[in-house]
């Protein structure tokens, strides 16, 4: 049985105004704002021709309270919008999500399930989560040849 949060996450889809900063050929950052919260989505290729790792950080000058927590759905919608844009423009061979705790793993699971059709439409296959305690990893692997390499 799905939780209330999972039902909302799968149904509530918003768009963010994403700004990209290409720090190098192996590191890109997508930034967007949800009210007073700045969100940085990092895409980093740690090894030559290796997988791209995705993660995000939030920054806020305000104290986190109940109204801020309610913005979490918009934050995660923006994170996954940035992931879609990254897949569309960079066409990486592999992208890896790593959750360091069970709560984040649950959120990633929900959003990746919601985004599965879009991810597949962009030419990627979502591989089942790989659990290596205490982390959980999801891999998006390219199934179509990249337009960049054709």
mmCIF file with all atom_site columns, C-alpha atoms in Angstrom:
data_model
loop_
_atom_site.group_PDB
_atom_site.id
_atom_site.type_symbol
_atom_site.label_atom_id
_atom_site.label_alt_id
_atom_site.label_comp_id
_atom_site.label_asym_id
_atom_site.label_entity_id
_atom_site.label_seq_id
_atom_site.pdbx_PDB_ins_code
_atom_site.Cartn_x
_atom_site.Cartn_y
_atom_site.Cartn_z
_atom_site.occupancy
_atom_site.B_iso_or_equiv
_atom_site.pdbx_formal_charge
_atom_site.auth_seq_id
_atom_site.auth_comp_id
_atom_site.auth_asym_id
_atom_site.auth_atom_id
_atom_site.pdbx_PDB_model_num
ATOM 1   C CA . UNK A 1 1   ? 0.000  0.000  0.000   1.00 0.00 ? 1   UNK A CA 1
ATOM 2   C CA . UNK A 1 2   ? 1.343  3.422  -0.960  1.00 0.00 ? 2   UNK A CA 1
ATOM 3   C CA . UNK A 1 3   ? 1.687  6.219  1.563   1.00 0.00 ? 3   UNK A CA 1
ATOM 4   C CA . UNK A 1 4   ? -0.084 9.556  1.248   1.00 0.00 ? 4   UNK A CA 1
ATOM 5   C CA . UNK A 1 5   ? 3.253  11.232 0.444   1.00 0.00 ? 5   UNK A CA 1
ATOM 6   C CA . UNK A 1 6   ? 3.876  8.757  -2.399  1.00 0.00 ? 6   UNK A CA 1
ATOM 7   C CA . UNK A 1 7   ? 0.437  9.431  -3.872  1.00 0.00 ? 7   UNK A CA 1
ATOM 8   C CA . UNK A 1 8   ? 1.037  13.199 -3.752  1.00 0.00 ? 8   UNK A CA 1
ATOM 9   C CA . UNK A 1 9   ? 4.553  12.863 -5.190  1.00 0.00 ? 9   UNK A CA 1
ATOM 10  C CA . UNK A 1 10  ? 3.281  10.807 -8.114  1.00 0.00 ? 10  UNK A CA 1
ATOM 11  C CA . UNK A 1 11  ? 0.432  13.237 -8.827  1.00 0.00 ? 11  UNK A CA 1
ATOM 12  C CA . UNK A 1 12  ? 1.875  16.683 -8.097  1.00 0.00 ? 12  UNK A CA 1
ATOM 13  C CA . UNK A 1 13  ? 4.157  17.777 -10.944 1.00 0.00 ? 13  UNK A CA 1
ATOM 14  C CA . UNK A 1 14  ? 5.560  21.305 -11.206 1.00 0.00 ? 14  UNK A CA 1
ATOM 15  C CA . UNK A 1 15  ? 8.126  23.043 -13.405 1.00 0.00 ? 15  UNK A CA 1
ATOM 16  C CA . UNK A 1 16  ? 11.018 25.155 -12.137 1.00 0.00 ? 16  UNK A CA 1
ATOM 17  C CA . UNK A 1 17  ? 13.120 27.834 -13.775 1.00 0.00 ? 17  UNK A CA 1
ATOM 18  C CA . UNK A 1 18  ? 16.441 25.986 -13.962 1.00 0.00 ? 18  UNK A CA 1
ATOM 19  C CA . UNK A 1 19  ? 19.769 27.755 -14.508 1.00 0.00 ? 19  UNK A CA 1
ATOM 20  C CA . UNK A 1 20  ? 22.737 25.675 -15.649 1.00 0.00 ? 20  UNK A CA 1
ATOM 21  C CA . UNK A 1 21  ? 26.385 26.213 -14.711 1.00 0.00 ? 21  UNK A CA 1
ATOM 22  C CA . UNK A 1 22  ? 28.866 24.047 -16.611 1.00 0.00 ? 22  UNK A CA 1
ATOM 23  C CA . UNK A 1 23  ? 31.770 24.029 -14.184 1.00 0.00 ? 23  UNK A CA 1
ATOM 24  C CA . UNK A 1 24  ? 33.827 21.692 -16.413 1.00 0.00 ? 24  UNK A CA 1
ATOM 25  C CA . UNK A 1 25  ? 33.315 18.920 -18.945 1.00 0.00 ? 25  UNK A CA 1
ATOM 26  C CA . UNK A 1 26  ? 32.788 16.538 -16.026 1.00 0.00 ? 26  UNK A CA 1
ATOM 27  C CA . UNK A 1 27  ? 30.753 18.706 -13.644 1.00 0.00 ? 27  UNK A CA 1
ATOM 28  C CA . UNK A 1 28  ? 27.484 20.568 -14.193 1.00 0.00 ? 28  UNK A CA 1
ATOM 29  C CA . UNK A 1 29  ? 25.180 22.224 -11.661 1.00 0.00 ? 29  UNK A CA 1
ATOM 30  C CA . UNK A 1 30  ? 21.497 22.993 -12.196 1.00 0.00 ? 30  UNK A CA 1
ATOM 31  C CA . UNK A 1 31  ? 20.103 25.616 -9.808  1.00 0.00 ? 31  UNK A CA 1
ATOM 32  C CA . UNK A 1 32  ? 16.486 26.570 -9.140  1.00 0.00 ? 32  UNK A CA 1
ATOM 33  C CA . UNK A 1 33  ? 14.537 28.230 -6.339  1.00 0.00 ? 33  UNK A CA 1
ATOM 34  C CA . UNK A 1 34  ? 11.434 27.193 -4.469  1.00 0.00 ? 34  UNK A CA 1
ATOM 35  C CA . UNK A 1 35  ? 10.404 30.320 -2.587  1.00 0.00 ? 35  UNK A CA 1
ATOM 36  C CA . UNK A 1 36  ? 13.360 31.140 -0.299  1.00 0.00 ? 36  UNK A CA 1
ATOM 37  C CA . UNK A 1 37  ? 15.106 27.790 -0.820  1.00 0.00 ? 37  UNK A CA 1
ATOM 38  C CA . UNK A 1 38  ? 17.888 27.501 -3.413  1.00 0.00 ? 38  UNK A CA 1
ATOM 39  C CA . UNK A 1 39  ? 18.445 24.008 -4.772  1.00 0.00 ? 39  UNK A CA 1
ATOM 40  C CA . UNK A 1 40  ? 21.657 22.898 -6.492  1.00 0.00 ? 40  UNK A CA 1
ATOM 41  C CA . UNK A 1 41  ? 21.509 19.645 -8.465  1.00 0.00 ? 41  UNK A CA 1
ATOM 42  C CA . UNK A 1 42  ? 25.046 18.375 -9.082  1.00 0.00 ? 42  UNK A CA 1
ATOM 43  C CA . UNK A 1 43  ? 25.986 16.110 -11.988 1.00 0.00 ? 43  UNK A CA 1
ATOM 44  C CA . UNK A 1 44  ? 29.553 14.842 -11.709 1.00 0.00 ? 44  UNK A CA 1
ATOM 45  C CA . UNK A 1 45  ? 31.532 12.348 -13.762 1.00 0.00 ? 45  UNK A CA 1
ATOM 46  C CA . UNK A 1 46  ? 34.144 11.148 -11.286 1.00 0.00 ? 46  UNK A CA 1
ATOM 47  C CA . UNK A 1 47  ? 36.108 8.897  -13.643 1.00 0.00 ? 47  UNK A CA 1
ATOM 48  C CA . UNK A 1 48  ? 36.987 9.321  -17.322 1.00 0.00 ? 48  UNK A CA 1
ATOM 49  C CA . UNK A 1 49  ? 34.044 7.866  -19.302 1.00 0.00 ? 49  UNK A CA 1
ATOM 50  C CA . UNK A 1 50  ? 32.542 6.698  -15.995 1.00 0.00 ? 50  UNK A CA 1
ATOM 51  C CA . UNK A 1 51  ? 28.969 7.125  -14.777 1.00 0.00 ? 51  UNK A CA 1
ATOM 52  C CA . UNK A 1 52  ? 27.554 10.526 -13.914 1.00 0.00 ? 52  UNK A CA 1
ATOM 53  C CA . UNK A 1 53  ? 26.540 10.841 -10.267 1.00 0.00 ? 53  UNK A CA 1
ATOM 54  C CA . UNK A 1 54  ? 23.598 13.051 -9.363  1.00 0.00 ? 54  UNK A CA 1
ATOM 55  C CA . UNK A 1 55  ? 22.914 14.626 -5.995  1.00 0.00 ? 55  UNK A CA 1
ATOM 56  C CA . UNK A 1 56  ? 21.394 17.804 -4.639  1.00 0.00 ? 56  UNK A CA 1
ATOM 57  C CA . UNK A 1 57  ? 21.782 20.326 -1.834  1.00 0.00 ? 57  UNK A CA 1
ATOM 58  C CA . UNK A 1 58  ? 19.426 22.966 -0.479  1.00 0.00 ? 58  UNK A CA 1
ATOM 59  C CA . UNK A 1 59  ? 20.259 26.384 0.942   1.00 0.00 ? 59  UNK A CA 1
ATOM 60  C CA . UNK A 1 60  ? 17.957 28.705 2.840   1.00 0.00 ? 60  UNK A CA 1
ATOM 61  C CA . UNK A 1 61  ? 18.413 31.764 5.013   1.00 0.00 ? 61  UNK A CA 1
ATOM 62  C CA . UNK A 1 62  ? 15.244 30.906 6.870   1.00 0.00 ? 62  UNK A CA 1
ATOM 63  C CA . UNK A 1 63  ? 14.680 28.291 9.526   1.00 0.00 ? 63  UNK A CA 1
ATOM 64  C CA . UNK A 1 64  ? 13.096 25.100 8.227   1.00 0.00 ? 64  UNK A CA 1
ATOM 65  C CA . UNK A 1 65  ? 9.546  24.853 9.563   1.00 0.00 ? 65  UNK A CA 1
ATOM 66  C CA . UNK A 1 66  ? 6.304  23.120 8.593   1.00 0.00 ? 66  UNK A CA 1
ATOM 67  C CA . UNK A 1 67  ? 5.586  25.471 5.707   1.00 0.00 ? 67  UNK A CA 1
ATOM 68  C CA . UNK A 1 68  ? 9.106  24.886 4.354   1.00 0.00 ? 68  UNK A CA 1
ATOM 69  C CA . UNK A 1 69  ? 8.695  21.122 4.596   1.00 0.00 ? 69  UNK A CA 1
ATOM 70  C CA . UNK A 1 70  ? 5.550  21.417 2.461   1.00 0.00 ? 70  UNK A CA 1
ATOM 71  C CA . UNK A 1 71  ? 7.790  22.696 -0.350  1.00 0.00 ? 71  UNK A CA 1
ATOM 72  C CA . UNK A 1 72  ? 9.589  19.335 -0.544  1.00 0.00 ? 72  UNK A CA 1
ATOM 73  C CA . UNK A 1 73  ? 7.364  18.144 -3.402  1.00 0.00 ? 73  UNK A CA 1
ATOM 74  C CA . UNK A 1 74  ? 8.276  21.199 -5.477  1.00 0.00 ? 74  UNK A CA 1
ATOM 75  C CA . UNK A 1 75  ? 11.953 20.708 -4.647  1.00 0.00 ? 75  UNK A CA 1
ATOM 76  C CA . UNK A 1 76  ? 11.947 17.085 -5.813  1.00 0.00 ? 76  UNK A CA 1
ATOM 77  C CA . UNK A 1 77  ? 9.948  17.991 -8.922  1.00 0.00 ? 77  UNK A CA 1
ATOM 78  C CA . UNK A 1 78  ? 12.692 20.506 -9.752  1.00 0.00 ? 78  UNK A CA 1
ATOM 79  C CA . UNK A 1 79  ? 15.448 17.970 -9.077  1.00 0.00 ? 79  UNK A CA 1
ATOM 80  C CA . UNK A 1 80  ? 13.896 15.492 -11.496 1.00 0.00 ? 80  UNK A CA 1
ATOM 81  C CA . UNK A 1 81  ? 13.226 18.224 -14.059 1.00 0.00 ? 81  UNK A CA 1
ATOM 82  C CA . UNK A 1 82  ? 16.970 19.007 -13.945 1.00 0.00 ? 82  UNK A CA 1
ATOM 83  C CA . UNK A 1 83  ? 17.726 15.296 -14.402 1.00 0.00 ? 83  UNK A CA 1
ATOM 84  C CA . UNK A 1 84  ? 15.485 15.143 -17.505 1.00 0.00 ? 84  UNK A CA 1
ATOM 85  C CA . UNK A 1 85  ? 17.141 18.255 -18.951 1.00 0.00 ? 85  UNK A CA 1
ATOM 86  C CA . UNK A 1 86  ? 20.590 16.766 -18.273 1.00 0.00 ? 86  UNK A CA 1
ATOM 87  C CA . UNK A 1 87  ? 19.639 13.505 -19.995 1.00 0.00 ? 87  UNK A CA 1
ATOM 88  C CA . UNK A 1 88  ? 18.229 15.412 -22.996 1.00 0.00 ? 88  UNK A CA 1
ATOM 89  C CA . UNK A 1 89  ? 21.214 17.695 -23.499 1.00 0.00 ? 89  UNK A CA 1
ATOM 90  C CA . UNK A 1 90  ? 24.260 15.658 -22.406 1.00 0.00 ? 90  UNK A CA 1
ATOM 91  C CA . UNK A 1 91  ? 22.999 12.153 -23.300 1.00 0.00 ? 91  UNK A CA 1
ATOM 92  C CA . UNK A 1 92  ? 25.319 10.447 -20.784 1.00 0.00 ? 92  UNK A CA 1
ATOM 93  C CA . UNK A 1 93  ? 25.754 6.691  -20.984 1.00 0.00 ? 93  UNK A CA 1
ATOM 94  C CA . UNK A 1 94  ? 25.087 6.156  -17.256 1.00 0.00 ? 94  UNK A CA 1
ATOM 95  C CA . UNK A 1 95  ? 23.629 8.290  -14.449 1.00 0.00 ? 95  UNK A CA 1
ATOM 96  C CA . UNK A 1 96  ? 23.647 7.055  -10.846 1.00 0.00 ? 96  UNK A CA 1
ATOM 97  C CA . UNK A 1 97  ? 21.486 8.225  -7.929  1.00 0.00 ? 97  UNK A CA 1
ATOM 98  C CA . UNK A 1 98  ? 22.808 7.445  -4.451  1.00 0.00 ? 98  UNK A CA 1
ATOM 99  C CA . UNK A 1 99  ? 20.641 7.682  -1.344  1.00 0.00 ? 99  UNK A CA 1
ATOM 100 C CA . UNK A 1 100 ? 22.522 7.673  1.938   1.00 0.00 ? 100 UNK A CA 1
ATOM 101 C CA . UNK A 1 101 ? 19.464 6.917  4.074   1.00 0.00 ? 101 UNK A CA 1
ATOM 102 C CA . UNK A 1 102 ? 16.137 5.099  3.866   1.00 0.00 ? 102 UNK A CA 1
ATOM 103 C CA . UNK A 1 103 ? 14.041 8.272  3.750   1.00 0.00 ? 103 UNK A CA 1
ATOM 104 C CA . UNK A 1 104 ? 15.827 9.661  0.688   1.00 0.00 ? 104 UNK A CA 1
ATOM 105 C CA . UNK A 1 105 ? 15.804 6.173  -0.879  1.00 0.00 ? 105 UNK A CA 1
ATOM 106 C CA . UNK A 1 106 ? 12.015 6.099  -0.515  1.00 0.00 ? 106 UNK A CA 1
ATOM 107 C CA . UNK A 1 107 ? 11.694 9.516  -2.159  1.00 0.00 ? 107 UNK A CA 1
ATOM 108 C CA . UNK A 1 108 ? 13.972 8.535  -5.065  1.00 0.00 ? 108 UNK A CA 1
ATOM 109 C CA . UNK A 1 109 ? 12.028 5.285  -5.499  1.00 0.00 ? 109 UNK A CA 1
ATOM 110 C CA . UNK A 1 110 ? 8.743  7.201  -5.747  1.00 0.00 ? 110 UNK A CA 1
ATOM 111 C CA . UNK A 1 111 ? 9.987  9.840  -8.167  1.00 0.00 ? 111 UNK A CA 1
ATOM 112 C CA . UNK A 1 112 ? 11.874 7.369  -10.363 1.00 0.00 ? 112 UNK A CA 1
ATOM 113 C CA . UNK A 1 113 ? 8.717  5.246  -10.603 1.00 0.00 ? 113 UNK A CA 1
ATOM 114 C CA . UNK A 1 114 ? 6.752  8.374  -11.584 1.00 0.00 ? 114 UNK A CA 1
ATOM 115 C CA . UNK A 1 115 ? 9.396  9.415  -14.135 1.00 0.00 ? 115 UNK A CA 1
ATOM 116 C CA . UNK A 1 116 ? 9.910  5.945  -15.634 1.00 0.00 ? 116 UNK A CA 1
ATOM 117 C CA . UNK A 1 117 ? 7.986  6.590  -18.873 1.00 0.00 ? 117 UNK A CA 1
ATOM 118 C CA . UNK A 1 118 ? 9.744  9.927  -19.433 1.00 0.00 ? 118 UNK A CA 1
ATOM 119 C CA . UNK A 1 119 ? 13.130 8.360  -18.709 1.00 0.00 ? 119 UNK A CA 1
ATOM 120 C CA . UNK A 1 120 ? 12.442 5.531  -21.152 1.00 0.00 ? 120 UNK A CA 1
ATOM 121 C CA . UNK A 1 121 ? 11.210 8.069  -23.725 1.00 0.00 ? 121 UNK A CA 1
ATOM 122 C CA . UNK A 1 122 ? 14.608 9.781  -23.498 1.00 0.00 ? 122 UNK A CA 1
ATOM 123 C CA . UNK A 1 123 ? 16.338 6.489  -24.310 1.00 0.00 ? 123 UNK A CA 1
ATOM 124 C CA . UNK A 1 124 ? 17.229 5.212  -20.835 1.00 0.00 ? 124 UNK A CA 1
ATOM 125 C CA . UNK A 1 125 ? 16.475 2.100  -18.818 1.00 0.00 ? 125 UNK A CA 1
ATOM 126 C CA . UNK A 1 126 ? 16.012 2.345  -15.052 1.00 0.00 ? 126 UNK A CA 1
ATOM 127 C CA . UNK A 1 127 ? 17.843 -0.500 -13.371 1.00 0.00 ? 127 UNK A CA 1
ATOM 128 C CA . UNK A 1 128 ? 16.550 -1.950 -10.124 1.00 0.00 ? 128 UNK A CA 1
ATOM 129 C CA . UNK A 1 129 ? 17.980 -0.433 -6.966  1.00 0.00 ? 129 UNK A CA 1
ATOM 130 C CA . UNK A 1 130 ? 21.254 -1.853 -5.741  1.00 0.00 ? 130 UNK A CA 1
ATOM 131 C CA . UNK A 1 131 ? 21.474 -1.858 -1.960  1.00 0.00 ? 131 UNK A CA 1
ATOM 132 C CA . UNK A 1 132 ? 24.947 -1.638 -0.468  1.00 0.00 ? 132 UNK A CA 1
ATOM 133 C CA . UNK A 1 133 ? 24.352 -0.836 3.203   1.00 0.00 ? 133 UNK A CA 1
ATOM 134 C CA . UNK A 1 134 ? 23.762 1.890  4.147   1.00 0.00 ? 134 UNK A CA 1
ATOM 135 C CA . UNK A 1 135 ? 23.403 3.254  0.576   1.00 0.00 ? 135 UNK A CA 1
ATOM 136 C CA . UNK A 1 136 ? 20.878 2.550  -2.149  1.00 0.00 ? 136 UNK A CA 1
ATOM 137 C CA . UNK A 1 137 ? 21.803 3.215  -5.797  1.00 0.00 ? 137 UNK A CA 1
ATOM 138 C CA . UNK A 1 138 ? 19.683 3.514  -8.921  1.00 0.00 ? 138 UNK A CA 1
ATOM 139 C CA . UNK A 1 139 ? 21.221 3.485  -12.377 1.00 0.00 ? 139 UNK A CA 1
ATOM 140 C CA . UNK A 1 140 ? 19.856 5.040  -15.548 1.00 0.00 ? 140 UNK A CA 1
ATOM 141 C CA . UNK A 1 141 ? 21.566 3.360  -18.527 1.00 0.00 ? 141 UNK A CA 1
ATOM 142 C CA . UNK A 1 142 ? 21.361 4.656  -22.088 1.00 0.00 ? 142 UNK A CA 1
ATOM 143 C CA . UNK A 1 143 ? 19.613 2.232  -24.456 1.00 0.00 ? 143 UNK A CA 1
ATOM 144 C CA . UNK A 1 144 ? 19.730 4.301  -27.665 1.00 0.00 ? 144 UNK A CA 1
ATOM 145 C CA . UNK A 1 145 ? 22.871 5.563  -29.400 1.00 0.00 ? 145 UNK A CA 1
ATOM 146 C CA . UNK A 1 146 ? 23.717 9.140  -28.493 1.00 0.00 ? 146 UNK A CA 1
ATOM 147 C CA . UNK A 1 147 ? 23.135 11.800 -31.155 1.00 0.00 ? 147 UNK A CA 1
ATOM 148 C CA . UNK A 1 148 ? 26.486 13.287 -30.084 1.00 0.00 ? 148 UNK A CA 1
ATOM 149 C CA . UNK A 1 149 ? 28.372 10.149 -31.057 1.00 0.00 ? 149 UNK A CA 1
ATOM 150 C CA . UNK A 1 150 ? 26.425 9.253  -34.205 1.00 0.00 ? 150 UNK A CA 1
#
